[in-house]
mmCIF file of C-alpha atoms and ligand atoms in Angstrom:
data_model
loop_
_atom_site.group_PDB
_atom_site.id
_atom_site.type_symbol
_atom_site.label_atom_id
_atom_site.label_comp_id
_atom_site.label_asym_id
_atom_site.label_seq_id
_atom_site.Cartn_x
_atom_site.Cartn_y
_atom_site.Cartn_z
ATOM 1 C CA UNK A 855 -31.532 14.132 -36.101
ATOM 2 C CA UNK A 856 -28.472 13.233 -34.501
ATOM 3 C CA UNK A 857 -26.574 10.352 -35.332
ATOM 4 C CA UNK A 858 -23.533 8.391 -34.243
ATOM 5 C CA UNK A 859 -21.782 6.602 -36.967
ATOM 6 C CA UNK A 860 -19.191 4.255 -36.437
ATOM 7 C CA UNK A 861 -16.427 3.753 -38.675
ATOM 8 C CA UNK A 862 -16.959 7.267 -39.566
ATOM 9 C CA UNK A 863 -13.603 7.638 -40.948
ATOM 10 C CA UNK A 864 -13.692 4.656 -43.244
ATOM 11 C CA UNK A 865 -14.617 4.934 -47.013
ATOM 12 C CA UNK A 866 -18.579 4.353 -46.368
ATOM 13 C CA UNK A 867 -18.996 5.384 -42.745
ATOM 14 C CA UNK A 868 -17.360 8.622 -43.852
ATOM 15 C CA UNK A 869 -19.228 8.702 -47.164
ATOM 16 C CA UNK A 870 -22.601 8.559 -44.889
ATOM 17 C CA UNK A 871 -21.073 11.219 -42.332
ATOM 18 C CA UNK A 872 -20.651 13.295 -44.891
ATOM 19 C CA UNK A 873 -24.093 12.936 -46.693
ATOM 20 C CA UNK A 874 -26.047 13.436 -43.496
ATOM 21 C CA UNK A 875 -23.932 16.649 -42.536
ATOM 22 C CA UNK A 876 -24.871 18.039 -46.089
ATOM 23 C CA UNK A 877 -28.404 17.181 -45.246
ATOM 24 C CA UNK A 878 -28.090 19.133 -42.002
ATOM 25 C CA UNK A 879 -27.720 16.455 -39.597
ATOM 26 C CA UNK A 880 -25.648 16.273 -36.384
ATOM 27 C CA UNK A 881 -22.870 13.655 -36.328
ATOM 28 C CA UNK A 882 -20.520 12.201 -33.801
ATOM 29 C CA UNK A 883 -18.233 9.533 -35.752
ATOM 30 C CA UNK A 884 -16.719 6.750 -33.585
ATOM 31 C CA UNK A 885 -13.385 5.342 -35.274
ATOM 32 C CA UNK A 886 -10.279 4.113 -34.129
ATOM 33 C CA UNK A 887 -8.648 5.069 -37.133
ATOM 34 C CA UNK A 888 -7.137 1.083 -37.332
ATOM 35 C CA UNK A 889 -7.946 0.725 -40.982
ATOM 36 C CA UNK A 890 -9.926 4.418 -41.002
ATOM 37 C CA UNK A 891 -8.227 7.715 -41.763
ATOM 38 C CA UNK A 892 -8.856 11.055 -39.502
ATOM 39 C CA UNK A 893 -8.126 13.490 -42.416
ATOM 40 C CA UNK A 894 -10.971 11.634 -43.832
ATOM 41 C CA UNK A 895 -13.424 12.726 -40.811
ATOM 42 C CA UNK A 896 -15.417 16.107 -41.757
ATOM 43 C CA UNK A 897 -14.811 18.614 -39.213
ATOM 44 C CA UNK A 898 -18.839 19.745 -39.009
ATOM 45 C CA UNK A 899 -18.784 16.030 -36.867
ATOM 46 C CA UNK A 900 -17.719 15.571 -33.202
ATOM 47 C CA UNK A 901 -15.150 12.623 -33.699
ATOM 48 C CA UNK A 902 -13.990 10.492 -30.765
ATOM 49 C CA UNK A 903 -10.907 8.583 -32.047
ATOM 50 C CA UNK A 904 -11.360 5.667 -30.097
ATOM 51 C CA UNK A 905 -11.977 1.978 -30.046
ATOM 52 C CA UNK A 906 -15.386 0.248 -30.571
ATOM 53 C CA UNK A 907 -13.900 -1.982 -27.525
ATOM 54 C CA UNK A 908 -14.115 0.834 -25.209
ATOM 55 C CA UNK A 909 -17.452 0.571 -23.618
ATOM 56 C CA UNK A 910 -16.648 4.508 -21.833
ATOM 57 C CA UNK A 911 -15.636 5.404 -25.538
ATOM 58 C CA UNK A 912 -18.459 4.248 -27.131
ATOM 59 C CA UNK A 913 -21.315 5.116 -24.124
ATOM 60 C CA UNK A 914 -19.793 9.303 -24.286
ATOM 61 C CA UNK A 915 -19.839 8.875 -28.348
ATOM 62 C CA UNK A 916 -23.819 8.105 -27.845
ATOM 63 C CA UNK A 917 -24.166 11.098 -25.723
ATOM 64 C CA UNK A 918 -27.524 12.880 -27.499
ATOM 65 C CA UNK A 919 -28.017 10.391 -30.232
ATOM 66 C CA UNK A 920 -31.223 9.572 -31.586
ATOM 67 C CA UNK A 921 -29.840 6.741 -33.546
ATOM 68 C CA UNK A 922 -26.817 4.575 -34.786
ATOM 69 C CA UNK A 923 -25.106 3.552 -38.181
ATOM 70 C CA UNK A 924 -23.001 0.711 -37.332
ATOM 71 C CA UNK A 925 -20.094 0.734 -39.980
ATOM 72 C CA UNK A 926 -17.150 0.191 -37.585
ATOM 73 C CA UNK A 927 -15.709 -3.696 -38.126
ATOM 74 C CA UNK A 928 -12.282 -5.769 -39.903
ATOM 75 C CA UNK A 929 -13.560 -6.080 -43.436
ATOM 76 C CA UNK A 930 -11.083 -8.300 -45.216
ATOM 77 C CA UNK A 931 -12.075 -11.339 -46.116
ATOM 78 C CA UNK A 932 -8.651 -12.796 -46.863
ATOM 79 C CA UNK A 933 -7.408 -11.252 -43.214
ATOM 80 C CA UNK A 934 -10.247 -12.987 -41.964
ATOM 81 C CA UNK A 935 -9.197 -16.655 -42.827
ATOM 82 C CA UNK A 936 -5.470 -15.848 -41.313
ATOM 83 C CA UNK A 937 -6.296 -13.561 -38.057
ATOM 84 C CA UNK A 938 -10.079 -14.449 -37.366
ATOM 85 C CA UNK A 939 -9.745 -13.334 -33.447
ATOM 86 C CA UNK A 940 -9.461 -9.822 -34.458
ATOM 87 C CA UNK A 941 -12.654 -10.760 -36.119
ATOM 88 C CA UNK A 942 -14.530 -11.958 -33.466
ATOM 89 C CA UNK A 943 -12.886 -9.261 -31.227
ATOM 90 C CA UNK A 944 -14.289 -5.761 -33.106
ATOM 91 C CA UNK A 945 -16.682 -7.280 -35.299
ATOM 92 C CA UNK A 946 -18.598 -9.529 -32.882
ATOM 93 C CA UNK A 947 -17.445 -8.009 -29.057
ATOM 94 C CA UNK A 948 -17.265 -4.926 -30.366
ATOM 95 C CA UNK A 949 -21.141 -4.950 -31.592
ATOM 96 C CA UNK A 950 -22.096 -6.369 -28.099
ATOM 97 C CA UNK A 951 -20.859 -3.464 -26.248
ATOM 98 C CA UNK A 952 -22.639 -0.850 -28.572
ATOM 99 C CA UNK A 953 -25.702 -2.644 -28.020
ATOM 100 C CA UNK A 954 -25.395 -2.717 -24.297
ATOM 101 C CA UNK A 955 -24.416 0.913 -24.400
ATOM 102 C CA UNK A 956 -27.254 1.440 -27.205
ATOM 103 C CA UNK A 957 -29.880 0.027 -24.663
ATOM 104 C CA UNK A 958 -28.529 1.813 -21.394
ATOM 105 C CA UNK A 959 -28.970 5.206 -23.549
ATOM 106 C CA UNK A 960 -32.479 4.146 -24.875
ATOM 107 C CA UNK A 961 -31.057 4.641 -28.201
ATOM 108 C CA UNK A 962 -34.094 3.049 -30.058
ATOM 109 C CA UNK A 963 -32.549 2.864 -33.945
ATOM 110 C CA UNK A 964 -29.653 0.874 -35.086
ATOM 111 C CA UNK A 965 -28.581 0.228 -39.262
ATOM 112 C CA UNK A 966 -25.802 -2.078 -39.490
ATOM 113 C CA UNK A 967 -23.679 -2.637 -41.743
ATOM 114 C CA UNK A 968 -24.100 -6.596 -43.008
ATOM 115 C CA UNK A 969 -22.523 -8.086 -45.709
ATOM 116 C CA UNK A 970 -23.330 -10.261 -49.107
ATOM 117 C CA UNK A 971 -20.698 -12.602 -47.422
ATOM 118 C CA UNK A 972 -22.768 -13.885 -44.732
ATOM 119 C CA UNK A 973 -24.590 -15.709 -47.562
ATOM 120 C CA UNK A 974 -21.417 -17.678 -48.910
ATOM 121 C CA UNK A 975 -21.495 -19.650 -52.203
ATOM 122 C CA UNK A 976 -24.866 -18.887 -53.824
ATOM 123 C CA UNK A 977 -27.622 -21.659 -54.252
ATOM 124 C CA UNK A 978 -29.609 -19.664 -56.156
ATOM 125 C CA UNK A 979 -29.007 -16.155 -58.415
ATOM 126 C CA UNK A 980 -29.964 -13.692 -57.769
ATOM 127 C CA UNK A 981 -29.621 -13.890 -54.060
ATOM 128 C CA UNK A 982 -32.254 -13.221 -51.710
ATOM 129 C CA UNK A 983 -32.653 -12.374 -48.424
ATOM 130 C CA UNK A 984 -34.209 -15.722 -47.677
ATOM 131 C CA UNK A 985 -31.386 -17.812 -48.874
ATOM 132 C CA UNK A 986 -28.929 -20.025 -46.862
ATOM 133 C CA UNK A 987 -26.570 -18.205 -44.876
ATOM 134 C CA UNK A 988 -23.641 -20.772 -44.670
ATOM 135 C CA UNK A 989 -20.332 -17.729 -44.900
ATOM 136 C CA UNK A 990 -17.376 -19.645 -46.408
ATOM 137 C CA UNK A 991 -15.208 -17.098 -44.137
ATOM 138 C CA UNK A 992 -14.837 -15.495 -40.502
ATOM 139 C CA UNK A 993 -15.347 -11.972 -41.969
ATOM 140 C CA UNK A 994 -18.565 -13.196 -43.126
ATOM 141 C CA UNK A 995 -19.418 -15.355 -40.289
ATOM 142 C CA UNK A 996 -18.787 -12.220 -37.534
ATOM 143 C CA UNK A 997 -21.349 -10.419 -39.721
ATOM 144 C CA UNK A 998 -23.975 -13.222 -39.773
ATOM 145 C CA UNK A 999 -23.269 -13.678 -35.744
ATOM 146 C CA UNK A 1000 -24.188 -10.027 -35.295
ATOM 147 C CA UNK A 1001 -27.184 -9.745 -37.098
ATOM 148 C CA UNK A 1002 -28.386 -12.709 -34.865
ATOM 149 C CA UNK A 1003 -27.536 -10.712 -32.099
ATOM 150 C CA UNK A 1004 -29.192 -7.652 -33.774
ATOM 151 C CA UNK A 1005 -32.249 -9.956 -33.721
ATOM 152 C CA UNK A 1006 -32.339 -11.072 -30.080
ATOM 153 C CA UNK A 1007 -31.967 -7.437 -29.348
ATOM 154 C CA UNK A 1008 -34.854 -6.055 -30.947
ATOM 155 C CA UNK A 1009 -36.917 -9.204 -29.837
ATOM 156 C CA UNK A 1010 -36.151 -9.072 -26.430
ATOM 157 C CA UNK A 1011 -35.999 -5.445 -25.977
ATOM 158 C CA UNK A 1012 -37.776 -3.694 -28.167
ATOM 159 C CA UNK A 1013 -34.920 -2.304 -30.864
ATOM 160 C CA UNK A 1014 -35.708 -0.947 -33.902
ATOM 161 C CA UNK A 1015 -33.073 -2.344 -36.082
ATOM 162 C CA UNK A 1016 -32.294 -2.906 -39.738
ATOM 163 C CA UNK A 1017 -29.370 -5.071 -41.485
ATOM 164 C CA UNK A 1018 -27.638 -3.881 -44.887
ATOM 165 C CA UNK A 1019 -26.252 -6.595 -46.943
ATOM 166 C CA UNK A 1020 -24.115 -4.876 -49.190
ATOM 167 C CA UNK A 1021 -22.616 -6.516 -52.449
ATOM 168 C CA UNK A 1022 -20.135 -4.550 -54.293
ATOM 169 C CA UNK A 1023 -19.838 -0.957 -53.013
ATOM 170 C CA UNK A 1024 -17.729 1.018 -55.515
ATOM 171 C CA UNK A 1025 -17.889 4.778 -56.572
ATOM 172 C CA UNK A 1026 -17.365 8.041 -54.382
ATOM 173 C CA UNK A 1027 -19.138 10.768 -53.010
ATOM 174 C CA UNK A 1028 -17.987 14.493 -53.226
ATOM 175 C CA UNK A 1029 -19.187 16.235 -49.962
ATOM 176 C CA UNK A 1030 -19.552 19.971 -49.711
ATOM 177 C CA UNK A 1031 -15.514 19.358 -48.331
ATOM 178 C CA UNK A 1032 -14.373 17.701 -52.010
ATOM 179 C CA UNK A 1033 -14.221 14.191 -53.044
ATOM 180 C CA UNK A 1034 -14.264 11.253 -50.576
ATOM 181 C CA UNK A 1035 -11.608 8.541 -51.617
ATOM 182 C CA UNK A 1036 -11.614 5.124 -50.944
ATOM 183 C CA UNK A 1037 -8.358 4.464 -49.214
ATOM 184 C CA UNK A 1038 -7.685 1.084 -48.380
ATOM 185 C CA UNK A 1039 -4.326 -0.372 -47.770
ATOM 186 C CA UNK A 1040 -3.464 -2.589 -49.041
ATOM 187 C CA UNK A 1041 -6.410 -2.366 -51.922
ATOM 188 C CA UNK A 1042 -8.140 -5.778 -52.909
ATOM 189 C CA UNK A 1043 -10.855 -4.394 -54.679
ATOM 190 C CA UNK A 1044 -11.478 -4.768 -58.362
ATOM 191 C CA UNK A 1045 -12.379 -0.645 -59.340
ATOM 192 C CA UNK A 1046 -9.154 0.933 -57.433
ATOM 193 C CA UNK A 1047 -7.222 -1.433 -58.861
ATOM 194 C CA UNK A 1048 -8.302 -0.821 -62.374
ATOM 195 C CA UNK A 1049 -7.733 2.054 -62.203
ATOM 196 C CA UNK A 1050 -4.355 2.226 -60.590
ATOM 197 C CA UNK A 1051 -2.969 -0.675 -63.159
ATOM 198 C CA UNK A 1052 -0.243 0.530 -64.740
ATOM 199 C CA UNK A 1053 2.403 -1.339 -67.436
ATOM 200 C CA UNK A 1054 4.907 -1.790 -64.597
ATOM 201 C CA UNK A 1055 2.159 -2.911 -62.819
ATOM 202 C CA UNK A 1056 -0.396 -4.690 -64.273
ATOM 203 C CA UNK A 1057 -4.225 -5.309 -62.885
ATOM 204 C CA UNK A 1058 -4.396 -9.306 -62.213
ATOM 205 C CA UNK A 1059 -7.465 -11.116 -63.137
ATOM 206 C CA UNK A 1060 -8.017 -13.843 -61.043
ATOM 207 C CA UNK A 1061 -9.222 -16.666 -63.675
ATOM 208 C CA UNK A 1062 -10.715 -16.637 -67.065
ATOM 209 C CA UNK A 1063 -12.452 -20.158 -66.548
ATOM 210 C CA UNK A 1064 -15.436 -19.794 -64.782
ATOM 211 C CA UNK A 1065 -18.779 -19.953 -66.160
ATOM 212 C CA UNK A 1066 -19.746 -16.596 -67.281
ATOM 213 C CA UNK A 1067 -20.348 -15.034 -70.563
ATOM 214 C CA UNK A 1068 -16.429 -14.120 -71.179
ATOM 215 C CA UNK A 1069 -14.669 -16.112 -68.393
ATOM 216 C CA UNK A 1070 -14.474 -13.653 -65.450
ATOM 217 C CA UNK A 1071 -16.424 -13.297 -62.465
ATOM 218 C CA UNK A 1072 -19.746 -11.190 -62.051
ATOM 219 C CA UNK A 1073 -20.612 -9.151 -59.224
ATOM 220 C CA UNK A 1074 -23.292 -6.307 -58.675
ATOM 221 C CA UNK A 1075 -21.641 -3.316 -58.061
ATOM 222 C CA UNK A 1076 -24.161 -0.328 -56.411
ATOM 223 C CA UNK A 1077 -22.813 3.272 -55.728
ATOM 224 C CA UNK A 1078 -21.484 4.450 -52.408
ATOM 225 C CA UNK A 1079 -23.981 7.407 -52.844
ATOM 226 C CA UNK A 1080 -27.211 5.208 -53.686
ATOM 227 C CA UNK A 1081 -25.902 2.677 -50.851
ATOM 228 C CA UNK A 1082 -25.990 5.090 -48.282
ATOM 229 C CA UNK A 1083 -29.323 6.842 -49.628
ATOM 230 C CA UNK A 1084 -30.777 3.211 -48.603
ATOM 231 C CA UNK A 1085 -29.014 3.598 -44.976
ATOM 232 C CA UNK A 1086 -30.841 7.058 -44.305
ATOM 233 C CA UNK A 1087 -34.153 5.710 -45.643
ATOM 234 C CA UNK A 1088 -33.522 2.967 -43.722
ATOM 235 C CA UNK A 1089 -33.385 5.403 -40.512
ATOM 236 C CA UNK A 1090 -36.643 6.118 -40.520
ATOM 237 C CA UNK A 1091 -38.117 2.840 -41.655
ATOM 238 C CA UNK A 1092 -36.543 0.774 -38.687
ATOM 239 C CA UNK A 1093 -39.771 -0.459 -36.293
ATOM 240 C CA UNK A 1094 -39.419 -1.038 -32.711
ATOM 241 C CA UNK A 1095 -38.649 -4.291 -32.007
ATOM 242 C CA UNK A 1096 -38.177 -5.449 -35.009
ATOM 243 C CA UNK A 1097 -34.685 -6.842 -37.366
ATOM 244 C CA UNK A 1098 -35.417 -6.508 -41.223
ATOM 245 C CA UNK A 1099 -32.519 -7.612 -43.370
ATOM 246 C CA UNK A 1100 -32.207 -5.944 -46.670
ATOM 247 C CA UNK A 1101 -29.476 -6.696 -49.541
ATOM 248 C CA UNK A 1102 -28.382 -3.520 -51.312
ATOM 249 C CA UNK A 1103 -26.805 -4.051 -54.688
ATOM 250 C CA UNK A 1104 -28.372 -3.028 -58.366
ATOM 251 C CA UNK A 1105 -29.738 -6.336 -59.113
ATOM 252 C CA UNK A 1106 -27.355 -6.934 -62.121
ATOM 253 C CA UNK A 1107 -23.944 -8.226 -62.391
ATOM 254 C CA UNK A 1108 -21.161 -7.051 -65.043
ATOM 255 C CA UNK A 1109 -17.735 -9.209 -65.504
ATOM 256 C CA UNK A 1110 -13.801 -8.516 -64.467
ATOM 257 C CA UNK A 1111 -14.119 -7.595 -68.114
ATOM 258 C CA UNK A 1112 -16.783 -5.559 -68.230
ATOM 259 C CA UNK A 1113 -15.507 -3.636 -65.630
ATOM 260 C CA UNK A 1114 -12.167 -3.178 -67.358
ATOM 261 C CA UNK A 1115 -14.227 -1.781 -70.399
ATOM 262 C CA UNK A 1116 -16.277 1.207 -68.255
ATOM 263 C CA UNK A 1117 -13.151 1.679 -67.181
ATOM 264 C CA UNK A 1118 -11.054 2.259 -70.373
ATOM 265 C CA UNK A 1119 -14.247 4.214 -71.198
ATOM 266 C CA UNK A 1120 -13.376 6.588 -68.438
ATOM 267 C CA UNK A 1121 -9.563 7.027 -68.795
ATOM 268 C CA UNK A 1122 -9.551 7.229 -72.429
ATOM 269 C CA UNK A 1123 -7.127 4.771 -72.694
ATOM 270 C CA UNK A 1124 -6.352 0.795 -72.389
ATOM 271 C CA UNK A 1125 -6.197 -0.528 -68.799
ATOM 272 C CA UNK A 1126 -3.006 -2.838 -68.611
ATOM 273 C CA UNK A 1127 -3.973 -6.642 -67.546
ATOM 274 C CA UNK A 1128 -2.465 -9.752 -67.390
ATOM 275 C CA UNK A 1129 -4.859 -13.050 -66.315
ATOM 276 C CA UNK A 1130 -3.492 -14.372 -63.114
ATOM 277 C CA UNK A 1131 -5.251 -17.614 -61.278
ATOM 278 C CA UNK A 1132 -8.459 -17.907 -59.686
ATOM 279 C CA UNK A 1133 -8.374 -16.304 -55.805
ATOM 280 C CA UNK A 1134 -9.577 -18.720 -53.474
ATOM 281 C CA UNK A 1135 -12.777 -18.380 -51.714
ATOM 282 C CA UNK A 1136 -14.016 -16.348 -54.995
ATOM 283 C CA UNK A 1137 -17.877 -17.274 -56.230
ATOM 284 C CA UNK A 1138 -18.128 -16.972 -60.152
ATOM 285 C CA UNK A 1139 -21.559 -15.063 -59.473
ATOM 286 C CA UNK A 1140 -23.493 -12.668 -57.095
ATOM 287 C CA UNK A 1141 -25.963 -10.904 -58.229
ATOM 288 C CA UNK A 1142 -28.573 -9.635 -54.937
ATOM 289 C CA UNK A 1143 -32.230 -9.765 -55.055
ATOM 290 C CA UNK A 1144 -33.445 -5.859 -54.341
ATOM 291 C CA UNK A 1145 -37.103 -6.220 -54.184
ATOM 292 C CA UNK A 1146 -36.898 -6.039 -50.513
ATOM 293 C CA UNK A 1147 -35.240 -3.161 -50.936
ATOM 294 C CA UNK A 1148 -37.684 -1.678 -53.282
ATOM 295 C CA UNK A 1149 -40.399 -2.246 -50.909
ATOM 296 C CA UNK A 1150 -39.177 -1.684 -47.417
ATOM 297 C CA UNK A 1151 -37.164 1.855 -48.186
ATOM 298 C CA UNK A 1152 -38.884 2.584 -51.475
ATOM 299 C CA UNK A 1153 -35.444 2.424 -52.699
ATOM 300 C CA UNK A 1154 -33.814 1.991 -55.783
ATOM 301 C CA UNK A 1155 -29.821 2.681 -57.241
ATOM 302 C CA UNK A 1156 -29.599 5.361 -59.596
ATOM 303 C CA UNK A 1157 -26.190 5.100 -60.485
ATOM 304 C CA UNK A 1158 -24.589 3.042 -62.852
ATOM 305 C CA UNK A 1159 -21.420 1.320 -63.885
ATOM 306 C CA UNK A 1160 -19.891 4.163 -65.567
ATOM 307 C CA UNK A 1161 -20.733 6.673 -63.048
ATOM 308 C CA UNK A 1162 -19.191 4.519 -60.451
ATOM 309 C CA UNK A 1163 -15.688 4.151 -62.023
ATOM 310 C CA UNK A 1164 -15.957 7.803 -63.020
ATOM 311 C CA UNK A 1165 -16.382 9.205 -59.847
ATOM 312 C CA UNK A 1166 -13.942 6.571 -58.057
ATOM 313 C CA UNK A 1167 -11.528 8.309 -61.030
ATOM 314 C CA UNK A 1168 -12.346 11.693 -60.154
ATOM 315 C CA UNK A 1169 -11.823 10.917 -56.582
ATOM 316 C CA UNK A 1170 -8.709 9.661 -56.801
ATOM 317 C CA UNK A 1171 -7.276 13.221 -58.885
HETATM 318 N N1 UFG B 1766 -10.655 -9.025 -58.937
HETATM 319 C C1 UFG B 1766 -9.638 -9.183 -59.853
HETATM 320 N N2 UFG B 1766 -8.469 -8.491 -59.635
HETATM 321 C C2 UFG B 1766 -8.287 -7.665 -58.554
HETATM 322 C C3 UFG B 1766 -9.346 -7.511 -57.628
HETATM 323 C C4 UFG B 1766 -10.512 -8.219 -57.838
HETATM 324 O O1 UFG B 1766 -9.762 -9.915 -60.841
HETATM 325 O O2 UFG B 1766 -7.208 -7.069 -58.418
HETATM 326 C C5 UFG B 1766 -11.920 -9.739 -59.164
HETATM 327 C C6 UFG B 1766 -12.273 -10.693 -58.042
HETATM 328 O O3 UFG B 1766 -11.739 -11.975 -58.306
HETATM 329 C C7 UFG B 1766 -13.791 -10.669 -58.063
HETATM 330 C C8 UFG B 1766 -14.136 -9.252 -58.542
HETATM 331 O O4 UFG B 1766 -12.957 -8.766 -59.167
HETATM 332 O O5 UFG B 1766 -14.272 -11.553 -59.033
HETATM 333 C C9 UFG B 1766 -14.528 -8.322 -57.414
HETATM 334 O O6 UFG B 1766 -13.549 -8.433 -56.383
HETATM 335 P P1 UFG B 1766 -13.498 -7.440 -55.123
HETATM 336 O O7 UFG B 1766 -12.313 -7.827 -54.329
HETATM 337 O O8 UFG B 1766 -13.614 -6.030 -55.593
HETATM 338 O O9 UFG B 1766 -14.833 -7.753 -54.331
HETATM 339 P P2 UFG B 1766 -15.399 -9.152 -53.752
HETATM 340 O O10 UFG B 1766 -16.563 -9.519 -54.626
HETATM 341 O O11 UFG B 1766 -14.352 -10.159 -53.577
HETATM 342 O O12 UFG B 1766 -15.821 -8.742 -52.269
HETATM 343 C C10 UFG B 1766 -16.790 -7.790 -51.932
HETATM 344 C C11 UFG B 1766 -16.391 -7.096 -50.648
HETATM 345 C C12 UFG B 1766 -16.343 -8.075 -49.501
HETATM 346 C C13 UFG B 1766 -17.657 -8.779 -49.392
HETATM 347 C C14 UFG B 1766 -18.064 -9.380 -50.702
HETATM 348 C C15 UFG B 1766 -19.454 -9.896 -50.555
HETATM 349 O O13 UFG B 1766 -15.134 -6.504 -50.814
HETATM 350 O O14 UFG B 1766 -16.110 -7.385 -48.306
HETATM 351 O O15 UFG B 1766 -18.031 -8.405 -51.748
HETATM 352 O O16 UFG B 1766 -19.915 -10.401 -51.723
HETATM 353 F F1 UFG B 1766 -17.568 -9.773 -48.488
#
C-alpha cells in the first residue's frame, strides 16, 4: 500500500512513517516542518516539505496514494486559547483542502488524527465515544469541526473515513533507523518532563487538590507503538462512506504521582519535584472508553506504563 502521511515529521506522524516503512509500505510524508523536524523524516519516504495550505503541495504529495493518515495540525492546547486563527487556519482550512484534493484523486481512505479534547470536561468516566463533545479550547474545537467535516465527506461522497481520539500518547518507537524522539519545543507534556527534571530544575506539578486517590490528576496514557498499530488496523477497517470515531487510550488512568514513580523506577533514582498550582483548563480525570476500539480494529494496547517511560528514556539517550 501506499500511503501519504501528514505530519510525517512530527513525533506520531513520523512514528507511523516509520512503522509502515518497516512493514514494507510506500510513504510520501507531507510536513512543513513548523513544529515537525526533517532529520526526523526516514529517508525510505518521499517527503515534500511543504504546507498543508498548499493545495499544489498537497494534490503532488497524493500522487499514487491509496490512502491518507491525517496527522498534520497546531496541537497545543494552551497556544490554542492565545493564537486560535492559526488553529482554524491548518487545523480546520488545512483539512478542507486535503479533502478536496483527497476527492479529486479518488483517494477513498482517510484516518485522522482526533483528539480526547474535542470531548472537554468529562460528564461521565470513562469517556465514550457517545459523550458530549462541548471542547473547553480552540485546539479541541478545530478537531471536533473536522471530524464533522470528515462526516459530511463520507456521507455525501462516499469516503471511507475513520477518527482517532487519542488520550495520552507517550512512549517511542525504535525504527529499523534507531529511536524516534519526541521533540517538542517547548515540552508541556508530563513523561518528557519527568524525565528531564533536574534539581536546578525541578518537574512542576500542577495541584495536589483535586479529587483523586493522592491529589494529582489521572490520565490514560497508551503507547505511541500500540496507538499507531490501531491507525494501520484502522486502514483497512475504514468503509466507504462511512465516519467511525474511535478513542484510543488503555482504558485506565495512573496519577502525576504515579507517573513520577514508573519513572524513578526507570532512572534508578528520585525524580526532583516541587507542587506548583493547578494549570488552567486541566480536568482532574480522563480515562477513554476502548470497547469501540476492541471491536471495530480488534485492537487492544499492549504496552504499559513502565514500558512507556522506558522507551521515552531510551529514546532520549
Ligand atoms: N503535568 C504536570 N507537570 C508538567 C506537565 C504536565 O503536572 O510539567 C500534569 C498535567 O497537569 C496533567 C498531566 O500531567 O494532569 C498530563 O499532562 P500533559 O500535558 O502531558 O497532557 P494533557 O492531559 O494536558 O493533554 C493531552 C494532549 C493534548 C490533548 C489532551 C486530551 O497533550 O493534546 O491530552 O486529553 F488535548
Amino acid at each position: 500500500m501506499k500511503v501519504l502521511v501528514t505530519g510525517g515529521a512530527g513525533y506520531v506522524g513520523g512514528t507511523a512513517a516509520a512503522m509502515l516503512l518497516d512493514q514494507g509500505h510506500e510513504v510520501n510524508i507531507l510536513d512543513d516542518c513548523s513544529t515537525g523536524y526533517a532529520d526526523t523524516v526516514d529517508p525510505r519516504a518521499t517527503f515534500f516539505k511543504e504546507s498543508l495550505l498548499d493545495a499544489n503541495a498537497v494534490a503532488t504529495s497524493l500522487s499514487g496514494c491509496d490512502a491518507v493518515l491525517h496527522f498534520g495540525a497546531k496541537s497545543l492546547v494552551g497556544e490554542s486559547v492565545v493564537k486560535p486563527d492559526i488553529y482554524w487556519e491548518t487545523n480546520v482550512s488545512g483539512t478542507r483542502i486535503l479533502l478536496d484534493a483527497m476527492r479529486a484523486a479518488a483517494i477513498p481512505t482517510l484516518v485522522f488524527s482526533s483528539t480526547a479534547a474535542t470531548y472537554g470536561e468529562p460528564k461521565e468516566i470513562p469517556i465514550a465515544e457517545s459523550a458530549v463533545t462541548d471542547p473547553t479550547n480552540p485546539y479541541g474545537a478545530s478537531k471536533l469541526a473536522v471530524d464533522y467535516m470528515i462526516s459530511a465527506q463520507a456521507k455525501a461522497y462516499g469516503l471511507a473515513a475513520i477518527s482517532l481520539r487519542y488520550f495520552n500518547v507517550a512512549g517511542a518507537f525504535k525504527s529499523q533507523r534507531g529511536w524516534l524522539a519526541e521533540r517538542h519545543n517547548p515540552e508541556t507534556h508530563l513523561i518528557p518532563n519527568v524525565l528531564r527534571a533536574t534539581a536546578a530544575n525541578p518537574l512542576k506539578v500542577f495541584g495536589e487538590d483535586w479529587p483523586t486517590k493522592d491529589g494529582t490528576c489521572v490520565r490514560d496514557y497508551v503507547h505511541v507503538v500500540d496507538l499507531i498499530g490501531a491507525h494501520i488496523s484502522a486502514l483497512s477497517a475504514a468503509i466507504a462512506g462511512s465516519h467511525e470515531i474511535i478513542n484510543l487510550g488503555s482504558g485506565g488512568g495512573y496519577t502525576v504521582k504515579e507517573v513520577i514513580a514508573a519513572a524513578e523506577s526507570a532512572l534508578g533514582r528520585p525524580v526532583p519535584y516541587e507542587m506548583a498550582p493547578r494549570r488552567a483548563g486541566d480536568p482532574a480525570v480522563l480515562i477513554a472508553d476502548i470497547t469501540k476500539a476492541g471491536k471495530l480494529l480488534s485492537w487492544k494496547p499492549e504496552r504499559d506504563l513502565q514500558s512507556m517511560v522506558g522507551d521515552a528514556l531510551a529514546s532520549f539517550q
